[in-house]
Short mmCIF file of C-alpha atoms in Angstrom, two decimals:
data_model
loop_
_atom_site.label_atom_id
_atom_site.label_comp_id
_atom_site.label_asym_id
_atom_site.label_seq_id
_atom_site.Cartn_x
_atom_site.Cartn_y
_atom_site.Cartn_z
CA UNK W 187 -60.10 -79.80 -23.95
CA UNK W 188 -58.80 -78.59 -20.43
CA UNK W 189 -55.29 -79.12 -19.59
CA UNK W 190 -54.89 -79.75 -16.39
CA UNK W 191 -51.00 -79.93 -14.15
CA UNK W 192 -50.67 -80.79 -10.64
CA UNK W 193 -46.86 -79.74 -9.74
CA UNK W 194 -45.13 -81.23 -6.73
CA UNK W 195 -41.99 -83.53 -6.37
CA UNK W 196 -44.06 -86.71 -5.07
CA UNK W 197 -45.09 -86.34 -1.54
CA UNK W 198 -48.29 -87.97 -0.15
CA UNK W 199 -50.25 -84.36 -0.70
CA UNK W 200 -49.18 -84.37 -4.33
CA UNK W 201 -50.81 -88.01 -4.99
CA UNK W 202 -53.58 -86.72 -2.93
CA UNK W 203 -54.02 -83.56 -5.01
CA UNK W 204 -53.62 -85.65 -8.59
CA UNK W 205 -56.45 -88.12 -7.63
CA UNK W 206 -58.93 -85.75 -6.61
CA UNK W 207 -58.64 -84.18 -10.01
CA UNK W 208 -58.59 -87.11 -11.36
CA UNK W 209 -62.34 -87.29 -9.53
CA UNK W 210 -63.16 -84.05 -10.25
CA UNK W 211 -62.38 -84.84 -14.06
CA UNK W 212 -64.62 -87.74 -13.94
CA UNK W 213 -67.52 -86.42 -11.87
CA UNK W 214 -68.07 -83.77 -14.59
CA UNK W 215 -67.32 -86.34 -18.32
CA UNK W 216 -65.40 -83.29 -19.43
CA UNK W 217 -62.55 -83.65 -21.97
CA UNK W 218 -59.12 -82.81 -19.95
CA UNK W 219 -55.72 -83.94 -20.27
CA UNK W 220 -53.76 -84.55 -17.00
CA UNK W 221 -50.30 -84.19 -16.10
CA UNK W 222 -48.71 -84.92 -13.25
CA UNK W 223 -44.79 -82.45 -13.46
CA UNK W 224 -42.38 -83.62 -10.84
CA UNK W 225 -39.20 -82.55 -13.15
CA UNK W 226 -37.73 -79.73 -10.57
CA UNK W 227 -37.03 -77.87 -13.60
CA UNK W 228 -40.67 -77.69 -15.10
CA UNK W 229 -41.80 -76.68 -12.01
CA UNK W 230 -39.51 -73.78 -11.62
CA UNK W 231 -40.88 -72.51 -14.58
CA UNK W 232 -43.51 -71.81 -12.33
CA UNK W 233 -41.87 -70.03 -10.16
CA UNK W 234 -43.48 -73.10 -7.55
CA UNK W 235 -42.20 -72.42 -3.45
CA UNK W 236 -44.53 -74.49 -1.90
CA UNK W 237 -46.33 -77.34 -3.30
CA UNK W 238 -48.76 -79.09 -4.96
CA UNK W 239 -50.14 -76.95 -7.17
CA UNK W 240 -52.80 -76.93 -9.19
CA UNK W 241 -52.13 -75.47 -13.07
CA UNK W 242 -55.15 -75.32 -15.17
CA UNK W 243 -54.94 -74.26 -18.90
CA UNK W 244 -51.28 -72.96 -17.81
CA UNK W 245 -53.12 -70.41 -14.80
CA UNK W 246 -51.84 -71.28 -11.25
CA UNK W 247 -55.03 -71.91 -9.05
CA UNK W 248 -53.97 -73.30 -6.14
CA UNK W 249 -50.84 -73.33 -4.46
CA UNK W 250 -49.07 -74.73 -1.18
CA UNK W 251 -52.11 -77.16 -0.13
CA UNK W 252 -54.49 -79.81 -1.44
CA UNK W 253 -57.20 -79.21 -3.52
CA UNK W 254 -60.76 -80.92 -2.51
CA UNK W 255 -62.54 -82.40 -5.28
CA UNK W 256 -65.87 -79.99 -5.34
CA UNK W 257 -63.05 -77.33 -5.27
CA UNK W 258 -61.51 -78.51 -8.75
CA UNK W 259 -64.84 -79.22 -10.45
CA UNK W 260 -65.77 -75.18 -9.61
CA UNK W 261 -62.87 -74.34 -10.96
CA UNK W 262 -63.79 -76.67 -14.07
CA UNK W 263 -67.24 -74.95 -15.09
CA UNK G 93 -29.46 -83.74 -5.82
CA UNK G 94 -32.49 -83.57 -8.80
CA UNK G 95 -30.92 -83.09 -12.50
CA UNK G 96 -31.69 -79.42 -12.98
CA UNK G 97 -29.87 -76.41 -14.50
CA UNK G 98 -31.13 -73.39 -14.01
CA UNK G 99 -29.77 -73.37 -10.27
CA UNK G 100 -25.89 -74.32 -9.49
CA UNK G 101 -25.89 -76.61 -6.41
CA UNK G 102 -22.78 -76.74 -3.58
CA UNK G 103 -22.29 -79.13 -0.41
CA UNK G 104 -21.95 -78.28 2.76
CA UNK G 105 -18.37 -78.02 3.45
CA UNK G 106 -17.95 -75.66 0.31
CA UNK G 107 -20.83 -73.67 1.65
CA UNK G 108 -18.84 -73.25 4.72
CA UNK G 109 -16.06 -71.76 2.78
CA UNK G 110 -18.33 -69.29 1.10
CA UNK G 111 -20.08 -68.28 4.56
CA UNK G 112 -16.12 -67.53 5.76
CA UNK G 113 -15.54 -65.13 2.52
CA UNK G 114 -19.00 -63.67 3.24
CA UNK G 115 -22.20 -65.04 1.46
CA UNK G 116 -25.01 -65.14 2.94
CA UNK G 117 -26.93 -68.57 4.07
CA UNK G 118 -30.84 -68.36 3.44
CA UNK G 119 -32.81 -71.48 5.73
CA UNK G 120 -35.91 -71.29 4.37
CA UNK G 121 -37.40 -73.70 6.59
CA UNK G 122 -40.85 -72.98 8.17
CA UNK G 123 -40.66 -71.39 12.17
CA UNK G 124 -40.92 -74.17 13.73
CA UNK G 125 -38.40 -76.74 12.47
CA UNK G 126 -35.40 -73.46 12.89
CA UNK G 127 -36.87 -73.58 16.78
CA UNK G 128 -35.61 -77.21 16.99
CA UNK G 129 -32.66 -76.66 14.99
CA UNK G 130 -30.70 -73.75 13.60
CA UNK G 131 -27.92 -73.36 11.41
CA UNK G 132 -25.54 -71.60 13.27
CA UNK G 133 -23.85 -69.42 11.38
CA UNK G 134 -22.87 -65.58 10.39
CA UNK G 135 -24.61 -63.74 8.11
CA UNK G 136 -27.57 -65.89 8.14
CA UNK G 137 -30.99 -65.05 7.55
CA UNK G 138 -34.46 -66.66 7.99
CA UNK G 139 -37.07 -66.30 5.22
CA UNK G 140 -39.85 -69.48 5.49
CA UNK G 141 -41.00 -70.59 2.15
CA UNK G 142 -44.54 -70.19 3.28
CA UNK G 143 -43.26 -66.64 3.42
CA UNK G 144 -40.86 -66.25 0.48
CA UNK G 145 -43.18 -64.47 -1.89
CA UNK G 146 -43.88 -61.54 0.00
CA UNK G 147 -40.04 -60.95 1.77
CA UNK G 148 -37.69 -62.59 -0.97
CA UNK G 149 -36.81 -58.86 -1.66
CA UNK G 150 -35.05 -59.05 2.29
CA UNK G 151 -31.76 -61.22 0.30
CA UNK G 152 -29.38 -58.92 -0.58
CA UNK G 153 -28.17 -58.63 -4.42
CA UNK G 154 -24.70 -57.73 -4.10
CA UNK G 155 -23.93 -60.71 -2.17
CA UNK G 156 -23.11 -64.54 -2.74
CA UNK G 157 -26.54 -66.14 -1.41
CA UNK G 158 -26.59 -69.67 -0.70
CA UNK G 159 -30.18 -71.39 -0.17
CA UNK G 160 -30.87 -73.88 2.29
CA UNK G 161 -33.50 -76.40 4.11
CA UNK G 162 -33.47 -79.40 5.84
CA UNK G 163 -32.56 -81.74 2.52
CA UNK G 164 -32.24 -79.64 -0.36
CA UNK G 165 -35.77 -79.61 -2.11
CA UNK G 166 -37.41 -76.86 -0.90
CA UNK G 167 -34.09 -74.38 -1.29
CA UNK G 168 -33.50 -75.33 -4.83
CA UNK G 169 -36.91 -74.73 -5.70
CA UNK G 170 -36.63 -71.12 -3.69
CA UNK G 171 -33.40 -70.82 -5.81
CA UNK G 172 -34.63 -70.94 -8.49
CA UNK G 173 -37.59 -68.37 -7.75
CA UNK G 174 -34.78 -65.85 -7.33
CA UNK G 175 -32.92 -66.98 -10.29
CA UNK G 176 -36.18 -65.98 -12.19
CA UNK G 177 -36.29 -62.88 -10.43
CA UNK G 178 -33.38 -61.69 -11.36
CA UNK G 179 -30.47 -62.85 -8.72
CA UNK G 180 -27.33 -63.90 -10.30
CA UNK G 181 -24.92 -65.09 -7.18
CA UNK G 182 -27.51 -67.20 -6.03
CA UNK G 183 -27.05 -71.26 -5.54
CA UNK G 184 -28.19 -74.00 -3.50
CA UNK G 185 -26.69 -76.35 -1.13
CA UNK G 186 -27.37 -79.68 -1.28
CA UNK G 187 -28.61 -81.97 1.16
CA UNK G 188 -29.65 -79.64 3.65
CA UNK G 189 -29.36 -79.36 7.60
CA UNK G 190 -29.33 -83.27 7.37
CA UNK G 191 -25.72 -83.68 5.77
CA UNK G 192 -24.53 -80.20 7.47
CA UNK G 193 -25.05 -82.37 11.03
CA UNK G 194 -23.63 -85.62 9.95
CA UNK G 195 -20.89 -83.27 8.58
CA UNK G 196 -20.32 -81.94 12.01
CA UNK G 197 -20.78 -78.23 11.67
CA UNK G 198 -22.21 -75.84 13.35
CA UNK G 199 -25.95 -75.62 14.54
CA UNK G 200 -28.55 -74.87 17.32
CA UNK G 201 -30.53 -76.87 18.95
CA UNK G 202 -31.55 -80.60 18.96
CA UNK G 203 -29.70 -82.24 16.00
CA UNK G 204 -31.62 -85.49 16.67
CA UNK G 205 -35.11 -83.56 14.93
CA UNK G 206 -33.31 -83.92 11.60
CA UNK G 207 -31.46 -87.26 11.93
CA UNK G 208 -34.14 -89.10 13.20
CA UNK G 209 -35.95 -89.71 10.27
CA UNK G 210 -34.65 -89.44 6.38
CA UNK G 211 -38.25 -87.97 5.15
CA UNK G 212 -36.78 -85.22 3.14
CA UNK G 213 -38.98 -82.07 3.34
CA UNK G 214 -41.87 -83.64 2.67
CA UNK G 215 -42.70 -84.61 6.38
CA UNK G 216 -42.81 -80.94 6.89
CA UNK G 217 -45.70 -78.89 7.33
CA UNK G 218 -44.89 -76.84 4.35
CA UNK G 219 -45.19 -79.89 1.85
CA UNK G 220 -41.81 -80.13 0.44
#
């Protein structure tokens, strides 16, 4: 099962970010578990500057903008 | 400010009186919003978060360093970056450029770009 975080306090790009791998997650039927970390002290555990970010199976993959869905699902496979 | 505690957070006005015995104020604030509006202080330098990977090393280590942005998000999470990389006189000040102009001190510019609206860093470019 892929774990799957999406890091950012809350903004509009966050929610953005967390539904479209929420999309992702369901255009493939894979097994993932998805978190959504706005606790400012999670996320400097990171090391996060800017956000979202995209955390899969505890690797940082993207950082600073928004993820598109076909983007997530390559990173998925 | 968020309930954190790896980073210890100050105002404004007590930021003041560590910029008079010498620390040094970080804005980490992208180019564009400092062109509006600067902090306008000594010892004061400018390192954008979009940037703060690659030139964190600039912030001297010796020194009191006190983070800021335009509400107090974006620093604390830049604090804390440095925290993990070793700085140990680092904090951040709450609030940001917002409560520093209703405070009255001293900036640069057009104080109306950060009282207009209350968005917090995320209406910035750099997404909070």
């Amino acid at each position: 099962m892929k774990t799957i975080k999406v890091l950012g306090p809350g903004c509009p790009k966050c929610k953005t970010m967390f539904h479209n791998v929420e999309e992702a997650v369901k255009q493939l039927g894979i097994d993932a578990e998805i978190t959504k970390v706005e606790d400012i002290e999670e996320m400097m555990k990171y090391n996060v500057l800017t956000t979202p970010v995209l955390v899969i199976d505890e690797q940082i993959k993207i950082k600073g903008r928004i993820a598109q869905i076909d983007e997530i699902k390559d990173l998925l496979k | 400010m968020e309930n954190q505690t790896l980073v210890k957070e100050i105002c404004p006005t007590t930021t003041q009186e560590w910029i008079k015995e010498g620390a040094v104020l970080v804005d980490v604030r992208e180019k564009e919003e400092v062109a509006q509006l600067a902090y306008d202080v000594p010892n004061l330098l400018h390192i954008p978060l979009s940037e703060f990977e690659e030139r964190f090393n600039e912030i001297p280590k010796d020194k009191k360093v006190v983070m800021a942005c335009k509400s107090g998000g974006r620093s604390l999470r830049a604090a804390g970056f440095l925290v993990n990389h070793g700085y140990e006189n680092v904090v951040n000040m709450q609030y940001g450029i917002i409560r520093w102009v209703q405070k009255g001190f001293s900036t640069k510019g057009d104080t109306a770009s950060v009282l207009g609206n209350d968005g917090g860093c995320c209406s910035s470019s750099s997404c909070c």
